[in-house]
């Protein structure tokens, strides 16, 4: 019987090392003769730097080096899309996290004390923390204007970019509508709260000119390129070895410690280490973008959507990071998984003096899902229509057209996700609130869509290399970063499935820019599709090479062979040879058993004037959540009792992994809906610790059930699609829609904290006109 791994429950291949403490995270690395780094950060969100004096810090015993921008004029700006961020700021600070000076010392304590000796003379400038204010033409510039930023009536120094979306005839669409529903919906700054803070170790070899670092990242080769570019090095002079990664959620797409540790290793000539505190991390590193959505939707009496108009304004903070891509994706996903014949939208990505925003799980689609699913629930209420039925009526099917003009030809399971979620939940159409033991209960639904891969014509590929070792194992070299989502296990499952060998015969080589080739980033819900396909292609090629070599060694007539339990067997005979022996023979004859797989699909760049294209994403993952909440009328406390999730993943690769992602996304959405918000006032982070930035704990866990939908025929291996980000998208709106179902109060901003909900219920009961937001 063949070994079967795809679609089964398979234990994580990295689990044993993690639970036994064998796995090394960035902070676990120590090198002989290592110095410790600390960075002086700006205390003012917006100020001109008149002078920086590091002389006292340099003279402190135990300090090896202290530098400012003046000491390294050759260092270049960095940034993921726009190179607008300085390694060390020269003229002015733009947010509290800007780096002013770096100290290297014999101990971390000395480095920290030395920072207090650095004297900086500032000239405070007006702080712009509101993106709407930042857009005003006469507001103070945060960055110098660029010609391509110019939009009539808007601030050219604070507008990073704008995008447009247009299809159909808006006048006709609204003329066909019996109702027009108009709302403004907002989402806040959010912190990723990865378990592992940012840290890294680096050393520089003068003889080879190579700087080697151990620092977590979601994309080895992109960070390698960023470091090389900023420090005027050749790419091959930068080696990044991937440690175990303690969570990411998008935060580790950005450069954090990487450039600083490489720079200081080169300057000091000694190994260096930089480890951020949780407070430093929460103040200085990227956040989820706060976004304002202004929606206007036309709908007929029977629930058919006729037109959708959207304005999307995203606060990218002091620097661009991935802001231009995040905010326009929020625009491109603005209608959700619903048929809309006439649509028009515009997005603005705006600089402020807030902490810069970047990638976070969902990449703009998370904020958009909260907005469009709130809008859909408002439409259902306006029509007196069941929320599930409204969604089912308008949901995509084969032949539907996305907001970008892509015709969906395969793997469209959104209607089935609605049906399966409703069936598993026991959902009753028209379900109204009820009171149980003095507490209000309500049920809410939300659906979502997510485009997998970078899409939009961005070069996107993954390469996997396989080799049969002398021990008879399959060594897989892939730079795909496993940030906890399980891509290494997925890759091993696929290789074992193709080669029909036990899973323990498949080994993953460590991620290393010098020994593994580019697999792209662990983001955009792309690794199952891209690295999964690359591994499958490589395994299929390797299987052919194994059979060819076996035929040369065992028989000259190319008979039928099969691989089983690490051996190649000549069918119908007792003749067999181990994979290890075959590998040794092949290597000795100059033909090692090696293979590569490269998956590199094409997508289209949307028309900048309309946002339209033919193939914008390689696949779309759909999801539906139905949630039940319980609300204390006297405290405003909301408890999520139960959530049923029905994600359309095309084909399940690892059922345990799917459930883990689904439940993790649900809990992250619970935090987003009820408690999480990074409070930034006038550019200053107020709650930079985990006692004031609240996240769900084990005490907040609801009953969770995941009911997979396998629509099949997707772009990934065996018809699979990704689930990492789509697992989150419907969670928050399902919960807030359930709050509306229980209380009749609609919230257009999150989180719905107990004080906000209690205040809104008191206002309702006193018949005081007051909105839930």
XYZ file of C-alpha atoms in Angstrom, residues 76-403:
328
model
C 22.049 54.527 1.908
C 18.336 54.724 2.663
C 16.319 51.523 2.703
C 12.693 50.494 2.268
C 10.634 47.646 0.853
C 9.131 49.543 -2.080
C 10.289 53.148 -1.671
C 13.788 53.797 -0.252
C 12.568 56.525 2.087
C 13.890 55.346 5.488
C 17.301 56.275 6.902
C 19.366 53.773 8.881
C 20.446 56.692 11.102
C 18.505 59.943 10.654
C 20.490 63.009 9.680
C 18.271 66.088 9.601
C 14.932 65.380 11.234
C 12.903 62.729 13.005
C 9.609 61.625 11.496
C 8.388 59.269 14.231
C 9.376 58.084 17.704
C 11.222 55.057 16.381
C 13.813 56.870 14.272
C 17.363 55.745 15.059
C 19.750 58.570 16.033
C 22.828 56.738 17.288
C 24.165 53.218 17.823
C 26.336 52.141 20.749
C 28.455 48.971 20.823
C 29.667 47.891 24.255
C 31.104 44.910 26.088
C 27.793 44.275 27.852
C 24.171 45.103 27.145
C 23.986 47.028 30.422
C 26.906 49.284 29.512
C 25.410 49.930 26.076
C 22.110 50.905 27.663
C 23.793 53.275 30.136
C 25.835 54.855 27.361
C 22.652 55.865 25.515
C 21.781 58.118 28.453
C 25.019 60.053 27.941
C 24.203 61.039 24.356
C 23.028 64.646 24.057
C 20.672 65.683 21.267
C 19.431 69.198 20.554
C 16.001 69.189 18.858
C 13.773 71.781 17.264
C 10.218 70.385 17.562
C 8.057 70.535 14.438
C 4.263 70.249 14.076
C 3.132 66.656 14.596
C 0.738 65.333 11.951
C -1.000 62.240 13.311
C -4.329 62.387 11.437
C -4.197 61.162 7.812
C -7.060 63.458 6.842
C -5.125 66.446 8.169
C -1.978 65.161 6.463
C -3.774 65.209 3.107
C -4.651 68.896 3.391
C -2.632 70.949 0.948
C -1.220 73.451 3.460
C -0.194 70.931 6.137
C 3.492 70.639 7.057
C 5.450 68.281 4.794
C 6.676 65.062 6.414
C 8.707 64.127 3.315
C 9.862 66.293 0.468
C 7.310 66.296 -2.371
C 7.839 64.084 -5.398
C 6.313 64.895 -8.771
C 4.525 61.548 -9.010
C 2.714 62.316 -5.733
C 0.842 65.286 -7.138
C -2.954 65.096 -6.839
C -5.016 68.260 -7.248
C -5.831 69.763 -3.861
C -3.783 67.247 -1.843
C -0.490 67.576 0.024
C 2.376 66.406 -2.233
C 4.745 65.844 0.698
C 2.342 63.632 2.631
C 0.576 61.692 -0.112
C 2.649 58.604 -0.856
C 0.471 57.389 -3.721
C -3.077 56.890 -4.967
C -4.816 54.089 -6.907
C -8.059 53.803 -8.809
C -10.635 51.150 -9.555
C -13.429 51.517 -12.089
C -15.735 49.237 -14.039
C -19.212 49.639 -15.478
C -21.518 52.642 -15.361
C -22.000 54.109 -11.877
C -24.892 56.328 -12.903
C -26.745 53.334 -14.300
C -25.933 51.200 -11.273
C -27.313 53.655 -8.757
C -30.331 54.375 -10.973
C -31.208 50.654 -10.803
C -30.989 50.642 -6.989
C -34.025 50.832 -4.702
C -31.790 51.599 -1.701
C -28.458 53.340 -1.267
C -26.510 52.488 1.892
C -23.726 54.850 2.866
C -21.251 54.397 5.748
C -17.812 55.351 7.006
C -15.952 52.463 8.624
C -12.587 52.620 10.401
C -9.928 50.194 11.604
C -7.098 51.031 14.080
C -3.362 50.547 14.456
C -2.654 46.982 15.546
C 0.510 45.306 16.842
C 1.537 41.861 15.574
C 2.565 40.547 19.022
C 4.815 37.806 17.726
C 6.102 35.792 20.697
C 9.742 36.395 19.741
C 11.031 39.990 19.869
C 13.393 41.191 17.164
C 17.022 40.136 17.658
C 20.056 39.256 15.609
C 23.722 38.305 15.694
C 26.287 39.111 13.000
C 29.978 38.646 12.320
C 32.196 39.966 9.543
C 35.032 38.032 7.927
C 37.569 40.536 6.608
C 39.357 37.965 4.494
C 36.296 36.924 2.467
C 34.449 40.219 2.865
C 31.315 38.318 3.882
C 29.042 39.450 6.692
C 27.077 36.518 8.132
C 24.036 37.091 10.305
C 21.497 35.038 12.208
C 18.285 37.071 12.278
C 14.714 36.040 11.583
C 13.017 37.196 8.407
C 10.072 36.209 6.266
C 12.126 36.617 3.096
C 15.813 35.720 3.239
C 16.834 36.922 -0.194
C 14.916 40.210 -0.136
C 16.431 41.220 3.218
C 19.828 40.134 1.884
C 19.352 42.541 -1.025
C 18.176 45.346 1.301
C 21.249 45.001 3.537
C 23.613 44.880 0.560
C 22.018 47.932 -1.048
C 22.092 50.019 2.149
C 25.720 49.180 2.943
C 27.116 49.296 -0.608
C 27.975 45.598 -0.579
C 27.628 42.967 -3.251
C 24.722 40.636 -2.592
C 27.053 37.673 -2.126
C 28.825 39.579 0.660
C 25.708 39.266 2.813
C 24.818 35.849 4.200
C 21.666 35.391 6.260
C 21.073 32.104 8.048
C 17.516 31.594 9.181
C 17.063 30.793 12.878
C 13.858 29.305 14.231
C 11.159 31.973 13.968
C 8.840 32.748 16.872
C 5.949 34.137 14.862
C 5.824 36.952 12.333
C 2.341 37.861 10.974
C 3.984 40.260 8.493
C 6.249 42.144 10.909
C 9.350 40.266 9.758
C 8.876 41.295 6.134
C 10.452 44.613 7.093
C 14.079 45.201 7.955
C 14.476 45.364 11.730
C 17.933 44.649 13.173
C 19.518 43.405 9.959
C 21.231 46.507 8.565
C 22.359 47.713 11.986
C 24.011 44.453 13.031
C 25.732 44.072 9.651
C 26.980 47.677 9.770
C 28.340 47.374 13.308
C 29.957 43.989 12.685
C 31.856 45.578 9.792
C 32.810 48.727 11.733
C 33.861 47.034 14.980
C 35.456 43.978 13.396
C 33.841 41.890 16.136
C 30.687 39.765 16.352
C 27.703 41.863 17.466
C 24.272 41.245 18.939
C 21.181 43.438 19.073
C 18.074 42.385 20.950
C 15.057 44.676 21.192
C 12.894 44.956 24.274
C 9.157 44.471 23.892
C 8.614 48.196 24.522
C 11.186 49.196 21.912
C 9.663 46.767 19.446
C 6.130 48.087 19.953
C 7.220 51.707 19.547
C 9.607 51.365 16.619
C 8.437 48.527 14.381
C 5.661 48.445 11.815
C 1.929 48.242 12.645
C -1.234 47.243 10.838
C -2.439 50.190 8.748
C -5.357 52.150 10.167
C -7.736 52.612 7.245
C -10.833 54.750 6.671
C -13.430 53.264 4.307
C -16.190 55.418 2.851
C -18.725 53.183 1.130
C -21.804 53.922 -0.921
C -23.682 50.847 -2.138
C -26.749 50.546 -4.342
C -29.039 47.540 -3.887
C -32.428 46.371 -5.164
C -35.334 45.345 -2.949
C -34.559 41.679 -3.607
C -30.986 42.127 -2.319
C -29.171 42.341 -5.671
C -26.199 44.707 -5.471
C -26.175 47.162 -8.373
C -23.317 49.557 -7.613
C -20.492 50.075 -5.126
C -18.458 53.226 -4.603
C -15.440 53.333 -2.274
C -12.923 55.813 -0.958
C -10.065 54.233 1.008
C -7.603 56.304 3.063
C -4.690 54.501 4.686
C -2.266 55.879 7.278
C 1.160 54.460 6.400
C 2.902 56.405 9.173
C 6.331 57.981 8.823
C 7.646 55.667 6.105
C 6.233 53.788 3.149
C 7.235 50.193 3.959
C 4.611 48.170 2.040
C 1.953 50.848 2.466
C 1.326 51.525 -1.201
C 0.549 47.822 -1.770
C -1.441 47.303 1.444
C -3.804 50.240 0.974
C -4.505 49.639 -2.681
C -5.213 45.959 -1.928
C -7.799 47.210 0.569
C -9.316 49.064 -2.383
C -9.046 46.113 -4.764
C -10.878 43.870 -2.260
C -13.448 46.539 -1.334
C -16.549 44.634 -2.523
C -15.650 41.276 -1.000
C -16.643 38.001 -2.691
C -19.778 39.521 -4.222
C -20.932 40.274 -7.746
C -20.991 44.020 -8.380
C -21.600 45.093 -11.996
C -20.785 48.773 -11.499
C -18.016 49.954 -9.202
C -15.691 52.876 -8.679
C -13.066 53.555 -6.055
C -9.977 55.477 -5.123
C -7.348 54.864 -2.441
C -4.871 57.245 -0.852
C -1.789 56.108 1.058
C -0.763 58.925 3.384
C 2.325 59.749 5.442
C 1.848 60.823 9.080
C 4.146 61.089 12.109
C 2.745 57.875 13.535
C 4.760 54.677 13.747
C 5.143 53.411 10.214
C 2.709 50.718 9.106
C 3.526 47.688 7.002
C 2.539 44.136 6.274
C 0.306 42.374 8.784
C -1.703 39.194 8.324
C -4.177 39.949 5.547
C -2.251 42.866 4.006
C -5.140 45.324 3.647
C -7.685 42.594 2.927
C -8.264 42.196 6.686
C -9.292 45.818 7.105
C -11.360 45.593 3.928
C -13.178 42.476 5.158
C -14.269 44.248 8.334
C -15.503 47.151 6.213
C -17.377 45.293 3.462
C -18.894 42.743 5.847
C -20.132 45.563 8.089
C -21.589 47.180 4.983
C -23.240 43.913 3.911
C -24.834 43.527 7.325
C -26.104 47.106 7.147
C -27.658 46.316 3.757
C -29.330 43.200 5.171
C -30.772 45.275 8.034
C -31.960 47.970 5.634
C -33.788 45.369 3.537
C -35.011 43.240 6.462
C -33.239 40.339 4.772
C -31.424 37.415 6.378
C -27.652 38.148 6.364
C -26.716 34.672 5.096
C -29.277 34.839 2.306
C -28.053 38.294 1.200
C -24.515 36.974 0.941
C -25.578 33.798 -0.848
C -27.595 35.780 -3.373
C -24.649 37.978 -4.356
C -21.774 35.515 -3.869
C -19.302 34.706 -6.612
C -19.646 31.645 -8.808
C -17.753 30.356 -11.829
C -17.698 33.154 -14.388
C -17.945 35.956 -11.832
C -15.707 38.984 -12.257
C -13.566 40.360 -9.437
C -13.191 44.121 -8.835
